[in-house]
């Protein structure tokens, strides 16, 4: 283990492996407590394992591991021995063991008989686990690894690859458990993705603003003076009017939106302003956090 940590980057990688393990165990708890009791298989290799568990009684953890072995071997050959593959193998082993061992300590009868509640909370718990795993630079294996292979070999966008693989598995679940269970699986998958994004990126507390104006100096000075935010500018061309304009870009905190709107239109009532959501900003005036190195 020591040699592996040294190869992957030492102390930092040790913490990332710990974060991967914690996220994986949380994901396993979500499967055991919420998904399996309601026969919900929200995509992934674990979804196939849940289907087989209900049909022929095979252990979910062992089947997840068995299905992942050829996938990870193939991924290792195609993508190389990167941190992603090594940490994903670690995650798969932890998940498989947890799903089969934790039932000795956690109730497998679920906390609710309401399938919709189980789908919702299964997605929430699974999303928390997935967010921690992704934040450590790993994946949960299975279809996540297959999706990366499809992206690498065939140029298929990662989001589309996820959609294809998970849709196929949810369709199989619909044939086995009924289409109502498949709809619950879609609900759980959707919530899991949203929660994972929230855990990974944080709450949407900033706003990114694009301003098209003919008074860039005045608008920029007003923003800097009233909000204390820096502004980036570049020249643009209005293709409808065929007239040149200056484009300004500024990142602000959510409570500053009303003030910025007032400041901009007080200077240039004809300005064109687009306000978008952001999750996190790094740099002066915002977070100063080092980005962990992910070995490729």
Coordinates of C-alpha atoms in Angstrom, one line a residue:
X1 CA 0.0 0.0 0.0
X2 CA 2.9 2.4 0.9
X3 CA 4.5 1.8 -2.6
X4 CA 1.1 2.4 -4.3
X5 CA 0.7 5.7 -2.4
X6 CA 4.2 6.8 -3.3
X7 CA 3.6 6.1 -6.9
X8 CA 0.3 8.0 -6.9
X9 CA 1.6 11.0 -5.1
X10 CA 1.9 10.2 -1.4
X11 CA 0.0 11.9 1.4
X12 CA -2.5 13.7 -0.9
X13 CA -3.5 10.5 -2.7
X14 CA -4.0 8.8 0.7
X15 CA -6.6 11.4 1.6
X16 CA -8.2 11.0 -1.9
X17 CA -8.4 7.2 -1.4
X18 CA -10.0 7.8 2.1
X19 CA -12.5 10.2 0.5
X20 CA -13.2 7.6 -2.2
X21 CA -13.8 4.9 0.4
X22 CA -16.2 7.1 2.4
X23 CA -18.1 8.1 -0.7
X24 CA -18.3 4.4 -1.8
X25 CA -19.6 3.2 1.6
X26 CA -22.3 6.0 1.6
X27 CA -23.4 4.9 -1.9
X28 CA -23.6 1.3 -0.7
X29 CA -25.8 2.3 2.2
X30 CA -28.1 4.1 -0.2
X31 CA -28.4 0.9 -2.3
X32 CA -29.0 -1.3 0.7
X33 CA -31.4 0.8 2.6
X34 CA -33.5 2.5 -0.1
X35 CA -33.0 0.9 -3.6
X36 CA -33.0 -2.8 -3.1
X37 CA -36.1 -2.9 -0.8
X38 CA -38.1 -1.2 -3.5
X39 CA -36.6 -3.1 -6.5
X40 CA -35.1 0.1 -7.9
X41 CA -32.2 -0.4 -10.3
X42 CA -31.1 3.1 -11.4
X43 CA -28.6 2.2 -14.1
X44 CA -25.0 1.1 -13.7
X45 CA -23.5 -2.3 -13.1
X46 CA -25.0 -2.3 -9.6
X47 CA -28.4 -1.9 -11.3
X48 CA -27.7 -5.2 -13.3
X49 CA -26.6 -6.8 -10.0
X50 CA -29.9 -5.7 -8.3
X51 CA -31.9 -7.2 -11.2
X52 CA -30.1 -10.5 -10.9
X53 CA -30.4 -10.4 -7.1
X54 CA -34.2 -10.2 -7.4
X55 CA -34.5 -12.8 -10.2
X56 CA -32.0 -15.5 -9.1
X57 CA -30.9 -14.4 -5.6
X58 CA -27.2 -13.7 -6.4
X59 CA -25.4 -11.3 -4.0
X60 CA -25.4 -7.8 -5.3
X61 CA -21.8 -7.0 -4.2
X62 CA -20.2 -10.2 -5.6
X63 CA -22.0 -9.7 -9.0
X64 CA -21.0 -6.1 -9.1
X65 CA -17.4 -7.1 -8.6
X66 CA -17.6 -9.9 -11.2
X67 CA -19.1 -7.6 -13.9
X68 CA -16.5 -5.0 -13.1
X69 CA -13.4 -7.2 -13.5
X70 CA -13.4 -7.4 -17.3
X71 CA -14.5 -3.8 -17.6
X72 CA -11.6 -2.5 -15.5
X73 CA -9.1 -4.8 -17.2
X74 CA -10.2 -3.5 -20.5
X75 CA -10.1 0.1 -19.2
X76 CA -6.6 -0.4 -17.9
X77 CA -5.4 -1.5 -21.3
X78 CA -7.3 1.2 -23.2
X79 CA -6.9 4.2 -20.8
X80 CA -3.7 3.2 -19.1
X81 CA -2.8 2.8 -15.4
X82 CA -3.9 6.3 -14.4
X83 CA -5.2 7.5 -11.1
X84 CA -8.7 7.3 -12.5
X85 CA -8.5 3.6 -13.2
X86 CA -6.6 2.6 -10.0
X87 CA -8.9 4.6 -7.7
X88 CA -11.9 3.3 -9.6
X89 CA -10.8 -0.3 -9.0
X90 CA -10.4 0.6 -5.3
X91 CA -13.9 2.0 -5.3
X92 CA -15.4 -1.1 -6.9
X93 CA -13.8 -3.4 -4.4
X94 CA -15.0 -1.3 -1.4
X95 CA -18.5 -1.0 -2.9
X96 CA -18.8 -4.7 -3.6
X97 CA -17.6 -5.7 -0.1
X98 CA -19.8 -3.0 1.6
X99 CA -23.0 -4.1 -0.2
X100 CA -22.6 -7.7 1.0
X101 CA -21.2 -7.0 4.5
X102 CA -23.2 -4.0 5.6
X103 CA -26.6 -5.8 5.7
X104 CA -25.2 -7.5 8.9
X105 CA -25.3 -4.0 10.5
X106 CA -27.9 -2.1 8.5
X107 CA -31.5 -3.1 8.0
X108 CA -32.2 -4.4 4.5
X109 CA -36.0 -4.0 5.0
X110 CA -35.7 -0.3 4.3
X111 CA -37.0 2.6 6.4
X112 CA -40.1 3.2 4.3
X113 CA -42.5 1.1 2.2
X114 CA -43.2 4.1 0.0
X115 CA -41.3 3.4 -3.3
X116 CA -41.2 7.1 -4.3
X117 CA -39.6 8.1 -1.0
X118 CA -37.1 5.3 -1.4
X119 CA -36.3 6.5 -4.9
X120 CA -35.9 10.1 -3.7
X121 CA -33.7 9.3 -0.7
X122 CA -31.8 6.6 -2.5
X123 CA -30.9 9.3 -5.1
X124 CA -29.9 11.8 -2.4
X125 CA -27.7 9.3 -0.5
X126 CA -26.2 7.9 -3.7
X127 CA -25.6 11.4 -5.0
X128 CA -23.7 12.4 -1.8
X129 CA -21.5 9.3 -2.2
X130 CA -21.0 9.8 -5.9
X131 CA -20.1 13.5 -5.3
X132 CA -17.4 12.5 -2.8
X133 CA -16.1 9.8 -5.2
X134 CA -15.9 12.2 -8.2
X135 CA -14.4 14.9 -6.0
X136 CA -11.5 12.5 -5.3
X137 CA -10.9 12.0 -9.0
X138 CA -12.4 8.5 -9.1
X139 CA -15.5 6.9 -10.5
X140 CA -17.8 4.2 -9.2
X141 CA -16.8 1.9 -12.0
X142 CA -19.1 -0.1 -14.2
X143 CA -21.0 2.0 -16.8
X144 CA -19.0 5.1 -15.7
X145 CA -15.8 3.4 -16.9
X146 CA -17.6 2.1 -20.0
X147 CA -18.7 5.6 -20.8
X148 CA -15.1 6.9 -20.6
X149 CA -14.0 4.1 -22.9
X150 CA -16.7 5.0 -25.5
X151 CA -15.6 8.6 -25.2
X152 CA -11.9 7.7 -25.7
X153 CA -12.3 5.2 -28.5
X154 CA -15.4 6.5 -30.4
X155 CA -15.5 10.2 -29.6
X156 CA -19.0 9.9 -28.0
X157 CA -19.6 12.7 -25.6
X158 CA -19.4 11.5 -22.0
X159 CA -23.0 12.6 -21.1
X160 CA -24.4 10.8 -24.2
X161 CA -22.4 7.6 -23.3
X162 CA -23.8 7.7 -19.7
X163 CA -27.3 8.1 -21.2
X164 CA -27.0 5.2 -23.6
X165 CA -25.7 2.7 -21.0
X166 CA -28.0 3.7 -18.1
X167 CA -31.1 3.8 -20.4
X168 CA -30.3 0.2 -21.5
X169 CA -30.1 -1.0 -17.9
X170 CA -33.2 0.9 -16.7
X171 CA -35.0 -0.6 -19.7
X172 CA -34.0 -4.1 -18.5
X173 CA -35.2 -3.2 -15.0
X174 CA -38.5 -2.2 -16.5
X175 CA -38.9 -5.6 -18.2
X176 CA -38.2 -7.4 -14.9
X177 CA -39.7 -5.2 -12.2
X178 CA -42.4 -3.4 -14.2
X179 CA -42.3 0.1 -15.8
X180 CA -43.4 1.8 -12.6
X181 CA -40.2 0.6 -11.0
X182 CA -38.3 1.9 -14.1
X183 CA -39.8 5.3 -13.6
X184 CA -38.7 5.3 -10.0
X185 CA -35.2 4.4 -11.2
X186 CA -35.2 7.4 -13.5
X187 CA -36.3 9.7 -10.6
X188 CA -33.5 8.3 -8.4
X189 CA -30.9 8.6 -11.2
X190 CA -31.9 12.2 -11.8
X191 CA -31.8 13.2 -8.2
X192 CA -28.5 11.4 -7.7
X193 CA -26.9 13.4 -10.5
X194 CA -28.2 16.7 -9.1
X195 CA -27.0 16.0 -5.6
X196 CA -23.6 14.7 -6.9
X197 CA -23.2 18.0 -8.8
X198 CA -24.1 20.0 -5.6
X199 CA -21.5 18.0 -3.5
X200 CA -18.9 18.3 -6.2
X201 CA -19.3 22.0 -7.1
X202 CA -21.1 23.5 -4.1
X203 CA -24.2 25.6 -4.0
X204 CA -24.9 28.1 -6.7
X205 CA -23.8 31.2 -4.8
X206 CA -22.2 33.3 -7.5
X207 CA -23.4 34.8 -10.7
X208 CA -21.5 35.4 -14.0
X209 CA -22.6 38.5 -15.9
X210 CA -22.0 39.4 -19.5
X211 CA -22.6 43.0 -20.5
X212 CA -22.7 44.4 -24.0
X213 CA -22.3 48.2 -23.9
X214 CA -21.0 51.3 -25.7
X215 CA -19.8 52.8 -22.5
X216 CA -17.3 50.2 -21.2
X217 CA -15.1 52.6 -19.2
X218 CA -18.0 54.2 -17.3
X219 CA -19.7 50.8 -16.6
X220 CA -16.5 49.2 -15.5
X221 CA -15.6 52.1 -13.1
X222 CA -19.2 52.0 -11.7
X223 CA -19.0 48.2 -11.1
X224 CA -15.5 48.5 -9.5
X225 CA -16.6 51.4 -7.3
X226 CA -20.0 50.2 -6.2
X227 CA -19.4 46.4 -6.0
X228 CA -15.6 46.1 -5.7
X229 CA -15.5 43.6 -8.5
X230 CA -13.0 43.5 -11.4
X231 CA -14.2 43.5 -15.0
X232 CA -12.8 41.8 -18.1
X233 CA -13.5 43.3 -21.5
X234 CA -13.1 42.4 -25.2
X235 CA -14.4 43.8 -28.4
X236 CA -17.4 42.3 -30.1
X237 CA -19.5 42.9 -33.2
X238 CA -23.3 43.1 -33.2
X239 CA -24.2 40.9 -36.2
X240 CA -27.8 42.2 -36.4
X241 CA -26.8 45.9 -36.3
X242 CA -23.3 45.4 -37.8
X243 CA -22.0 47.8 -35.2
X244 CA -19.0 47.3 -32.8
X245 CA -19.6 47.0 -29.1
X246 CA -17.6 46.2 -26.0
X247 CA -18.3 43.0 -24.1
X248 CA -17.7 43.1 -20.3
X249 CA -17.5 40.0 -18.1
X250 CA -17.8 40.1 -14.3
X251 CA -18.4 37.5 -11.5
X252 CA -20.3 38.6 -8.5
X253 CA -21.9 37.2 -5.4
X254 CA -25.7 36.4 -5.6
X255 CA -26.8 39.2 -3.3
X256 CA -25.0 41.7 -5.5
X257 CA -27.2 41.1 -8.6
X258 CA -29.8 43.8 -7.9
X259 CA -27.0 46.4 -7.2
X260 CA -25.1 45.5 -10.4
X261 CA -28.3 45.7 -12.5
X262 CA -29.0 49.2 -11.1
X263 CA -25.4 50.3 -11.6
X264 CA -25.2 49.1 -15.2
X265 CA -28.5 50.6 -16.4
X266 CA -27.9 53.9 -14.6
X267 CA -24.8 54.3 -16.7
X268 CA -26.1 52.7 -20.0
X269 CA -29.9 52.2 -20.2
X270 CA -29.4 50.4 -23.5
X271 CA -26.9 47.9 -22.3
X272 CA -27.5 44.2 -23.0
X273 CA -27.0 42.2 -19.8
X274 CA -27.0 38.4 -19.4
X275 CA -26.9 36.9 -15.8
X276 CA -26.0 33.3 -15.4
X277 CA -25.5 30.9 -12.5
X278 CA -22.1 29.7 -11.3
X279 CA -21.1 27.2 -8.6
X280 CA -17.7 28.3 -7.5
X281 CA -15.0 30.8 -8.5
X282 CA -11.3 30.7 -7.7
X283 CA -9.1 33.7 -7.7
X284 CA -8.9 37.2 -6.3
X285 CA -12.1 38.2 -4.4
X286 CA -13.3 34.6 -4.3
X287 CA -11.9 31.2 -3.1
X288 CA -8.2 30.6 -3.1
X289 CA -8.0 26.9 -3.1
X290 CA -5.4 24.7 -4.8
X291 CA -6.8 22.4 -7.5
X292 CA -5.7 18.8 -6.6
X293 CA -3.4 17.3 -9.2
X294 CA -5.1 14.3 -10.9
X295 CA -2.4 12.0 -12.4
X296 CA -3.3 11.1 -16.0

